[in-house]
Every structure is written in structure tokens, then in C-alpha cells.
mmCIF file of C-alpha atoms in Angstrom:
data_model
loop_
_atom_site.group_PDB
_atom_site.id
_atom_site.type_symbol
_atom_site.label_atom_id
_atom_site.label_comp_id
_atom_site.label_asym_id
_atom_site.label_seq_id
_atom_site.Cartn_x
_atom_site.Cartn_y
_atom_site.Cartn_z
ATOM 1 C CA UNK A 1 103.754 135.799 74.729
ATOM 2 C CA UNK A 2 104.752 134.651 78.352
ATOM 3 C CA UNK A 3 107.978 137.073 78.687
ATOM 4 C CA UNK A 4 105.704 139.269 81.203
ATOM 5 C CA UNK A 5 105.470 136.505 83.396
ATOM 6 C CA UNK A 6 108.778 135.376 83.203
ATOM 7 C CA UNK A 7 110.422 138.653 83.649
ATOM 8 C CA UNK A 8 108.194 139.410 86.623
ATOM 9 C CA UNK A 9 109.045 136.036 88.331
ATOM 10 C CA UNK A 10 113.095 136.861 87.665
ATOM 11 C CA UNK A 11 112.911 139.992 89.180
ATOM 12 C CA UNK A 12 111.434 138.989 92.224
ATOM 13 C CA UNK A 13 113.822 136.094 92.240
ATOM 14 C CA UNK A 14 116.861 138.641 91.783
ATOM 15 C CA UNK A 15 115.574 140.969 94.569
ATOM 16 C CA UNK A 16 115.195 138.166 96.957
ATOM 17 C CA UNK A 17 118.727 137.262 96.099
ATOM 18 C CA UNK A 18 120.591 140.415 95.922
ATOM 19 C CA UNK A 19 118.500 142.863 97.345
ATOM 20 C CA UNK A 20 118.963 146.799 96.753
ATOM 21 C CA UNK A 21 122.381 147.385 95.002
ATOM 22 C CA UNK A 22 124.466 149.238 97.778
ATOM 23 C CA UNK A 23 126.037 151.605 94.967
ATOM 24 C CA UNK A 24 124.771 153.116 91.695
ATOM 25 C CA UNK A 25 121.236 152.074 92.149
ATOM 26 C CA UNK A 26 119.022 153.397 89.419
ATOM 27 C CA UNK A 27 116.372 154.739 91.675
ATOM 28 C CA UNK A 28 119.183 156.688 93.320
ATOM 29 C CA UNK A 29 120.212 157.828 89.822
ATOM 30 C CA UNK A 30 116.967 159.068 89.324
ATOM 31 C CA UNK A 31 117.076 161.224 92.494
ATOM 32 C CA UNK A 32 119.739 163.073 91.666
ATOM 33 C CA UNK A 33 118.528 163.679 88.493
ATOM 34 C CA UNK A 34 115.343 164.739 89.703
ATOM 35 C CA UNK A 35 117.118 167.006 92.302
ATOM 36 C CA UNK A 36 118.936 168.687 89.140
ATOM 37 C CA UNK A 37 115.994 169.301 87.812
ATOM 38 C CA UNK A 38 114.319 171.053 90.496
ATOM 39 C CA UNK A 39 116.809 173.570 90.955
ATOM 40 C CA UNK A 40 115.730 174.712 87.779
ATOM 41 C CA UNK A 41 112.075 174.040 88.049
ATOM 42 C CA UNK A 42 111.374 175.166 91.981
ATOM 43 C CA UNK A 43 108.915 177.626 92.898
ATOM 44 C CA UNK A 44 106.565 177.706 95.702
ATOM 45 C CA UNK A 45 103.464 176.879 93.454
ATOM 46 C CA UNK A 46 101.625 173.606 92.022
ATOM 47 C CA UNK A 47 101.619 174.484 88.793
ATOM 48 C CA UNK A 48 105.623 174.471 88.988
ATOM 49 C CA UNK A 49 105.221 170.933 90.845
ATOM 50 C CA UNK A 50 102.921 169.778 88.189
ATOM 51 C CA UNK A 51 105.302 170.318 85.487
ATOM 52 C CA UNK A 52 108.400 169.007 87.146
ATOM 53 C CA UNK A 53 106.279 166.099 88.227
ATOM 54 C CA UNK A 54 104.976 165.581 84.597
ATOM 55 C CA UNK A 55 108.070 166.168 82.978
ATOM 56 C CA UNK A 56 110.038 163.348 84.663
ATOM 57 C CA UNK A 57 106.932 160.787 84.699
ATOM 58 C CA UNK A 58 106.531 161.273 80.993
ATOM 59 C CA UNK A 59 110.140 160.676 80.458
ATOM 60 C CA UNK A 60 110.338 157.702 82.327
ATOM 61 C CA UNK A 61 107.291 156.318 80.864
ATOM 62 C CA UNK A 62 108.566 156.663 77.186
ATOM 63 C CA UNK A 63 111.989 155.486 78.160
ATOM 64 C CA UNK A 64 110.479 152.326 79.343
ATOM 65 C CA UNK A 65 108.153 151.954 76.582
ATOM 66 C CA UNK A 66 110.981 152.314 74.180
ATOM 67 C CA UNK A 67 112.659 149.634 76.213
ATOM 68 C CA UNK A 68 109.911 147.254 76.114
ATOM 69 C CA UNK A 69 109.197 147.727 72.460
ATOM 70 C CA UNK A 70 112.978 147.314 71.590
ATOM 71 C CA UNK A 71 113.084 143.760 73.507
ATOM 72 C CA UNK A 72 109.830 142.413 72.040
ATOM 73 C CA UNK A 73 111.324 142.997 68.477
ATOM 74 C CA UNK A 74 114.422 140.865 69.890
ATOM 75 C CA UNK A 75 112.338 138.083 70.949
ATOM 76 C CA UNK A 76 111.097 136.740 74.169
ATOM 77 C CA UNK A 77 114.271 136.425 76.265
ATOM 78 C CA UNK A 78 115.170 139.969 75.435
ATOM 79 C CA UNK A 79 111.697 141.227 76.657
ATOM 80 C CA UNK A 80 111.683 139.038 79.586
ATOM 81 C CA UNK A 81 115.089 140.322 80.349
ATOM 82 C CA UNK A 82 113.708 144.176 80.184
ATOM 83 C CA UNK A 83 110.823 143.297 82.605
ATOM 84 C CA UNK A 84 113.042 141.717 84.908
ATOM 85 C CA UNK A 85 115.602 144.376 84.929
ATOM 86 C CA UNK A 86 112.535 147.038 85.598
ATOM 87 C CA UNK A 87 110.797 144.966 88.074
ATOM 88 C CA UNK A 88 114.032 144.413 90.246
ATOM 89 C CA UNK A 89 114.808 147.998 90.074
ATOM 90 C CA UNK A 90 111.512 148.739 91.180
ATOM 91 C CA UNK A 91 111.204 146.320 93.960
ATOM 92 C CA UNK A 92 112.812 146.693 97.232
ATOM 93 C CA UNK A 93 110.593 144.222 99.744
ATOM 94 C CA UNK A 94 114.153 142.328 100.286
ATOM 95 C CA UNK A 95 115.901 145.285 101.604
ATOM 96 C CA UNK A 96 112.821 146.292 103.758
ATOM 97 C CA UNK A 97 112.894 143.029 105.554
ATOM 98 C CA UNK A 98 116.518 142.517 105.972
ATOM 99 C CA UNK A 99 116.619 146.054 107.205
ATOM 100 C CA UNK A 100 113.442 145.237 109.597
ATOM 101 C CA UNK A 101 115.194 142.310 110.817
ATOM 102 C CA UNK A 102 118.460 144.550 111.500
ATOM 103 C CA UNK A 103 116.524 146.912 113.787
ATOM 104 C CA UNK A 104 114.920 144.065 115.444
ATOM 105 C CA UNK A 105 118.668 142.931 116.326
ATOM 106 C CA UNK A 106 119.845 146.140 117.374
ATOM 107 C CA UNK A 107 116.454 146.901 119.814
ATOM 108 C CA UNK A 108 117.048 143.187 121.341
ATOM 109 C CA UNK A 109 120.554 144.191 122.051
ATOM 110 C CA UNK A 110 119.927 147.323 123.509
ATOM 111 C CA UNK A 111 121.590 149.635 121.342
ATOM 112 C CA UNK A 112 119.526 152.560 120.668
ATOM 113 C CA UNK A 113 122.242 154.871 119.253
ATOM 114 C CA UNK A 114 122.342 151.938 116.365
ATOM 115 C CA UNK A 115 118.807 151.675 116.056
ATOM 116 C CA UNK A 116 118.390 155.590 116.049
ATOM 117 C CA UNK A 117 121.287 155.488 113.072
ATOM 118 C CA UNK A 118 119.620 152.805 111.265
ATOM 119 C CA UNK A 119 115.922 154.254 111.094
ATOM 120 C CA UNK A 120 116.242 156.978 108.413
ATOM 121 C CA UNK A 121 116.881 153.814 106.054
ATOM 122 C CA UNK A 122 113.117 152.998 106.838
ATOM 123 C CA UNK A 123 111.566 156.234 107.290
ATOM 124 C CA UNK A 124 111.493 159.979 107.713
ATOM 125 C CA UNK A 125 111.093 160.286 111.208
ATOM 126 C CA UNK A 126 113.309 162.153 113.900
ATOM 127 C CA UNK A 127 115.011 159.015 115.669
ATOM 128 C CA UNK A 128 117.095 161.562 118.109
ATOM 129 C CA UNK A 129 113.760 161.875 120.093
ATOM 130 C CA UNK A 130 112.358 158.204 119.906
ATOM 131 C CA UNK A 131 113.192 155.694 122.584
ATOM 132 C CA UNK A 132 113.040 151.600 122.374
ATOM 133 C CA UNK A 133 109.316 151.824 121.978
ATOM 134 C CA UNK A 134 109.212 154.554 119.640
ATOM 135 C CA UNK A 135 111.984 152.843 117.289
ATOM 136 C CA UNK A 136 109.952 149.720 117.223
ATOM 137 C CA UNK A 137 106.670 151.218 116.349
ATOM 138 C CA UNK A 138 108.379 153.526 113.799
ATOM 139 C CA UNK A 139 109.951 150.303 112.279
ATOM 140 C CA UNK A 140 106.975 148.573 112.331
ATOM 141 C CA UNK A 141 105.036 151.024 110.778
ATOM 142 C CA UNK A 142 107.497 151.374 107.886
ATOM 143 C CA UNK A 143 107.368 147.447 107.340
ATOM 144 C CA UNK A 144 103.653 147.732 106.770
ATOM 145 C CA UNK A 145 103.590 150.908 104.716
ATOM 146 C CA UNK A 146 106.361 149.655 102.238
ATOM 147 C CA UNK A 147 105.184 146.383 102.068
ATOM 148 C CA UNK A 148 102.589 147.849 99.819
ATOM 149 C CA UNK A 149 105.030 150.533 98.598
ATOM 150 C CA UNK A 150 108.068 148.748 97.995
ATOM 151 C CA UNK A 151 107.033 144.972 96.582
ATOM 152 C CA UNK A 152 103.226 144.924 96.154
ATOM 153 C CA UNK A 153 102.679 148.259 94.180
ATOM 154 C CA UNK A 154 105.857 147.438 92.019
ATOM 155 C CA UNK A 155 104.421 143.636 91.053
ATOM 156 C CA UNK A 156 100.917 144.955 90.479
ATOM 157 C CA UNK A 157 101.804 147.287 88.136
ATOM 158 C CA UNK A 158 104.473 145.156 86.062
ATOM 159 C CA UNK A 159 101.813 142.786 85.978
ATOM 160 C CA UNK A 160 99.171 145.375 84.462
ATOM 161 C CA UNK A 161 101.575 147.455 82.189
ATOM 162 C CA UNK A 162 105.081 145.769 81.889
ATOM 163 C CA UNK A 163 108.173 147.917 81.738
ATOM 164 C CA UNK A 164 106.586 151.088 81.512
ATOM 165 C CA UNK A 165 104.127 150.902 84.396
ATOM 166 C CA UNK A 166 106.511 149.732 87.023
ATOM 167 C CA UNK A 167 109.246 152.181 86.082
ATOM 168 C CA UNK A 168 106.749 154.704 86.270
ATOM 169 C CA UNK A 169 105.238 153.641 89.600
ATOM 170 C CA UNK A 170 108.705 153.342 91.111
ATOM 171 C CA UNK A 171 109.607 157.447 89.998
ATOM 172 C CA UNK A 172 105.986 158.144 91.375
ATOM 173 C CA UNK A 173 106.856 156.485 94.857
ATOM 174 C CA UNK A 174 110.369 158.288 94.729
ATOM 175 C CA UNK A 175 108.851 161.579 94.229
ATOM 176 C CA UNK A 176 106.834 161.532 96.885
ATOM 177 C CA UNK A 177 109.154 160.617 98.989
ATOM 178 C CA UNK A 178 111.336 163.709 97.707
ATOM 179 C CA UNK A 179 108.850 166.361 97.465
ATOM 180 C CA UNK A 180 105.558 164.940 98.507
ATOM 181 C CA UNK A 181 105.631 166.163 102.120
ATOM 182 C CA UNK A 182 103.675 168.709 103.789
ATOM 183 C CA UNK A 183 106.577 170.914 104.705
ATOM 184 C CA UNK A 184 106.825 174.594 103.895
ATOM 185 C CA UNK A 185 108.980 174.097 101.111
ATOM 186 C CA UNK A 186 106.892 171.539 99.161
ATOM 187 C CA UNK A 187 103.256 171.917 100.730
ATOM 188 C CA UNK A 188 102.586 173.303 96.840
ATOM 189 C CA UNK A 189 105.264 172.360 94.987
ATOM 190 C CA UNK A 190 105.103 168.671 96.077
ATOM 191 C CA UNK A 191 101.161 168.579 95.841
ATOM 192 C CA UNK A 192 101.420 166.794 92.270
ATOM 193 C CA UNK A 193 103.646 164.363 93.453
ATOM 194 C CA UNK A 194 101.862 163.260 96.363
ATOM 195 C CA UNK A 195 98.398 163.198 94.398
ATOM 196 C CA UNK A 196 99.845 160.758 91.904
ATOM 197 C CA UNK A 197 101.397 158.574 94.554
ATOM 198 C CA UNK A 198 98.135 158.304 96.150
ATOM 199 C CA UNK A 199 96.416 157.430 93.105
ATOM 200 C CA UNK A 200 98.817 155.002 91.739
ATOM 201 C CA UNK A 201 98.902 153.089 95.128
ATOM 202 C CA UNK A 202 95.182 152.706 95.719
ATOM 203 C CA UNK A 203 94.771 149.578 94.637
ATOM 204 C CA UNK A 204 98.103 148.020 95.674
ATOM 205 C CA UNK A 205 97.112 149.180 99.604
ATOM 206 C CA UNK A 206 93.897 147.090 99.329
ATOM 207 C CA UNK A 207 95.416 144.438 98.062
ATOM 208 C CA UNK A 208 98.102 144.286 100.578
ATOM 209 C CA UNK A 209 95.010 144.647 103.041
ATOM 210 C CA UNK A 210 93.523 141.590 101.532
ATOM 211 C CA UNK A 211 97.299 139.629 101.284
ATOM 212 C CA UNK A 212 97.779 140.545 105.124
ATOM 213 C CA UNK A 213 94.346 138.785 106.302
ATOM 214 C CA UNK A 214 95.304 135.701 104.166
ATOM 215 C CA UNK A 215 98.980 135.374 105.586
ATOM 216 C CA UNK A 216 97.973 136.311 108.820
ATOM 217 C CA UNK A 217 97.644 132.862 110.497
ATOM 218 C CA UNK A 218 101.582 132.472 109.137
ATOM 219 C CA UNK A 219 102.543 134.451 112.050
ATOM 220 C CA UNK A 220 99.775 133.449 114.535
ATOM 221 C CA UNK A 221 97.940 136.660 113.633
ATOM 222 C CA UNK A 222 93.926 136.675 113.411
ATOM 223 C CA UNK A 223 92.680 137.604 109.627
ATOM 224 C CA UNK A 224 89.294 138.905 111.079
ATOM 225 C CA UNK A 225 91.190 141.219 113.509
ATOM 226 C CA UNK A 226 93.088 142.386 110.610
ATOM 227 C CA UNK A 227 90.033 143.063 108.730
ATOM 228 C CA UNK A 228 88.082 144.655 111.567
ATOM 229 C CA UNK A 229 90.922 147.112 112.225
ATOM 230 C CA UNK A 230 91.408 147.728 108.304
ATOM 231 C CA UNK A 231 87.514 148.620 108.140
ATOM 232 C CA UNK A 232 87.442 150.522 111.318
ATOM 233 C CA UNK A 233 90.822 152.356 111.516
ATOM 234 C CA UNK A 234 92.016 152.923 108.232
ATOM 235 C CA UNK A 235 90.159 155.890 107.134
ATOM 236 C CA UNK A 236 91.152 157.423 110.379
ATOM 237 C CA UNK A 237 94.728 157.638 108.647
ATOM 238 C CA UNK A 238 95.942 161.263 107.039
ATOM 239 C CA UNK A 239 97.319 158.709 104.015
ATOM 240 C CA UNK A 240 94.496 157.042 102.006
ATOM 241 C CA UNK A 241 96.770 154.038 101.242
ATOM 242 C CA UNK A 242 99.229 153.911 104.247
ATOM 243 C CA UNK A 243 96.152 153.506 106.543
ATOM 244 C CA UNK A 244 94.928 150.480 104.870
ATOM 245 C CA UNK A 245 98.323 148.446 105.250
ATOM 246 C CA UNK A 246 99.081 149.820 108.883
ATOM 247 C CA UNK A 247 95.893 149.272 109.794
ATOM 248 C CA UNK A 248 95.503 145.668 108.836
ATOM 249 C CA UNK A 249 99.027 144.669 109.975
ATOM 250 C CA UNK A 250 98.416 146.024 113.656
ATOM 251 C CA UNK A 251 95.122 143.860 113.643
ATOM 252 C CA UNK A 252 97.048 140.630 111.992
ATOM 253 C CA UNK A 253 99.421 141.099 114.894
ATOM 254 C CA UNK A 254 97.293 142.111 117.775
ATOM 255 C CA UNK A 255 98.889 145.395 118.152
ATOM 256 C CA UNK A 256 98.234 149.254 118.414
ATOM 257 C CA UNK A 257 99.802 151.430 116.276
ATOM 258 C CA UNK A 258 99.849 155.335 115.679
ATOM 259 C CA UNK A 259 100.040 158.196 117.949
ATOM 260 C CA UNK A 260 102.628 161.143 118.219
ATOM 261 C CA UNK A 261 104.966 161.269 115.107
ATOM 262 C CA UNK A 262 107.632 163.382 115.250
ATOM 263 C CA UNK A 263 109.253 164.287 111.415
ATOM 264 C CA UNK A 264 112.040 166.836 110.912
ATOM 265 C CA UNK A 265 109.252 169.356 109.805
ATOM 266 C CA UNK A 266 106.678 168.887 112.387
ATOM 267 C CA UNK A 267 105.129 166.816 115.049
ATOM 268 C CA UNK A 268 101.960 164.718 113.508
ATOM 269 C CA UNK A 269 99.396 163.126 116.077
ATOM 270 C CA UNK A 270 98.476 160.292 114.393
ATOM 271 C CA UNK A 271 95.107 158.274 115.003
ATOM 272 C CA UNK A 272 95.190 154.916 116.930
ATOM 273 C CA UNK A 273 95.285 151.748 114.466
ATOM 274 C CA UNK A 274 94.374 148.303 116.036
ATOM 275 C CA UNK A 275 93.260 148.075 119.759
ATOM 276 C CA UNK A 276 95.862 145.478 120.832
ATOM 277 C CA UNK A 277 98.803 145.963 123.072
ATOM 278 C CA UNK A 278 102.098 148.600 122.226
ATOM 279 C CA UNK A 279 104.201 146.561 119.901
ATOM 280 C CA UNK A 280 107.300 145.053 121.167
ATOM 281 C CA UNK A 281 110.550 144.352 119.375
ATOM 282 C CA UNK A 282 108.970 140.178 118.997
ATOM 283 C CA UNK A 283 106.058 142.043 117.466
ATOM 284 C CA UNK A 284 108.548 143.808 114.715
ATOM 285 C CA UNK A 285 110.094 140.281 114.045
ATOM 286 C CA UNK A 286 106.600 138.781 113.243
ATOM 287 C CA UNK A 287 105.653 141.819 110.992
ATOM 288 C CA UNK A 288 109.025 141.255 108.969
ATOM 289 C CA UNK A 289 107.658 137.484 108.623
ATOM 290 C CA UNK A 290 104.113 138.864 107.919
ATOM 291 C CA UNK A 291 105.694 141.124 105.237
ATOM 292 C CA UNK A 292 107.576 138.249 103.613
ATOM 293 C CA UNK A 293 104.464 136.260 103.467
ATOM 294 C CA UNK A 294 102.867 138.908 102.170
ATOM 295 C CA UNK A 295 105.061 139.207 99.433
ATOM 296 C CA UNK A 296 105.473 136.033 98.591
ATOM 297 C CA UNK A 297 102.033 135.651 97.846
ATOM 298 C CA UNK A 298 101.774 138.895 95.751
ATOM 299 C CA UNK A 299 104.480 137.554 93.423
ATOM 300 C CA UNK A 300 102.434 134.496 92.767
ATOM 301 C CA UNK A 301 99.418 136.567 92.236
ATOM 302 C CA UNK A 302 101.415 138.709 89.796
ATOM 303 C CA UNK A 303 103.075 135.882 87.760
ATOM 304 C CA UNK A 304 99.632 134.135 87.709
ATOM 305 C CA UNK A 305 98.106 137.194 86.714
ATOM 306 C CA UNK A 306 100.917 138.017 83.783
ATOM 307 C CA UNK A 307 100.556 134.390 82.490
ATOM 308 C CA UNK A 308 96.547 134.654 81.999
ATOM 309 C CA UNK A 309 97.080 137.648 80.145
ATOM 310 C CA UNK A 310 99.944 136.056 78.038
ATOM 311 C CA UNK A 311 97.212 133.190 76.933
ATOM 312 C CA UNK A 312 94.854 135.670 75.981
ATOM 313 C CA UNK A 313 97.254 137.267 73.825
ATOM 314 C CA UNK A 314 98.020 134.024 72.429
ATOM 315 C CA UNK A 315 94.445 133.263 71.813
ATOM 316 C CA UNK A 316 93.962 136.453 69.939
ATOM 317 C CA UNK A 317 96.824 135.818 67.785
#
């Protein structure tokens, strides 16, 4: 009955030790499948996008449910292994923080070309137009947003719904990254993917904000400032979820985020989040440490929640 908790814990440990596989990552394989399907289903139309998104989400959900049922029939160890594998595939917090640390090292060394080359591993902005402060802000905002998307979200959905839920969550996040932009090609076709991703991230983003407040003192930050920036600034952000994570990070670290943000398809003028100084490379390093602390707290909460659900299931039986 405690296979879920064991599996989540094992998945977190695997991610901490291994990070994302460099080759053959299941998410990359899914991306290739989704791109191949898109070549057949694409139309500049919302209905086509709904069908495309629903087909992929349903297929992965059905496969995840089938794997979970098969594992349950074979006993606790196999069931836990299924959850662990799904959690490991979906989680990306370790690689996120390693990439953030590498970015900080490059910026400290003045290697702007190296930092520009690394930035696409963190976000979809155009690195060619960014100087050192711009690269620092882009990386820090990505660390904040993806602490929720890459780790707290998977952990929450694993605890709530096991293997199928965490896999559907990761697919939703991947589809949003692939087709959820407001570019001319995807403004209509990617609408469903973007809205579904917003929906499944509503709770994780807000849990992330609370965990940032709790962890802020570990990096010399202020829980009160994190809360104030969240309440005052998050709703200004074009994303209902990224704004929560970025604003709470900005308040906790005593910095200011937002401003002109250049993507390949457009320039966005993002609202100001926080009221501190412009972030520097040491703030980026602090953001990475804050992300690690938030991820650790999230893992403890997810495992604890799964244990409680196991106890309730045991009581029913």
C-alpha cells in the first residue's frame, strides 16, 4: 500500500544522482512522436490543436494506467518501480540546477559566448541579443519558473495520481513547450496545449510560492518579501503560474525581475516583479540554492502525502 511513497522517493533519488539522460530520454522520444503526429494533424485551427493535444494526452494516460495496473498485480516492488521510473522521467530539477550552476560559472568567467550557447538549455529566449545582465535575468527567471514546472509539478501529480498522472503532466508540459507559444504558427493550433498546461500547473505553482517563502531564510532571503511580491506582482505576468514562481523568487532574493524579453517570434515587455536590485551572477547562484531547497521540501511533502494515502488505503482494506 506504500508503493507510491516508495516509488516517489526512489524517483527523486534517481534524479538527484543521475539527472536527465543525455541520450534517449523518454521525453525526447515523445517529442519526436509528437512532432511526427503534428505533421499529419497540423492546421491553423483550434479544433485541430484540441484533437492533437487530446490524442497525445490520452495515449500517454492510458499507457501509464496500464503500466500501473500491471505493476500492482505483480506486487509492491514492481508497482513502486513503475512509479519511480515515471517520477524519474518526469522530474528535471537536478539538471535544471546543474545548468543554472554552469551558467553562473560562465558568467563569472566573462564567457558571454559560452553563456549564450547554454541559455537554450534553460529557456526559449534569443540569446544573441542578451548581454551578461540579460543572460543572468533570463537564467534566473527560468530557474524560478522551472522549479515549479520541472520538479514540484511532477512530485505533486505523482503523489495525487501515481504513474498516469505524472506522465500526463510531463506530456502537457512538453506539448506546451513545443506548440504552446503565441507565434503565428501556434497561436491557434497550440491553444489547447497552452491552456491545459496552465490548468495542471495552477496548484504546483502556488505550492512552489509557499515553499519559496519557507526556504527563503536558507539563502538569506525574506519570507515576508516573497509573499509581498507574490501578492502584488504575480497577477501582472502573462502566465497565471510563471508569475507566481518568478515573483516569489524575486521577493525572496531581494531582486527585480521582468522587463523586455526577446523570443524568436516576438519581443515581450514583461511586468516588473519584485522591487529590489537588478540581479547579478551571485543572485543567480542563490536562486539555484533556493531551487534546491524548494525541491527538497517538495519531495518530503510528496512522499509524506503518499504515505498518508497509503495508510488510508490500508485502513479501508
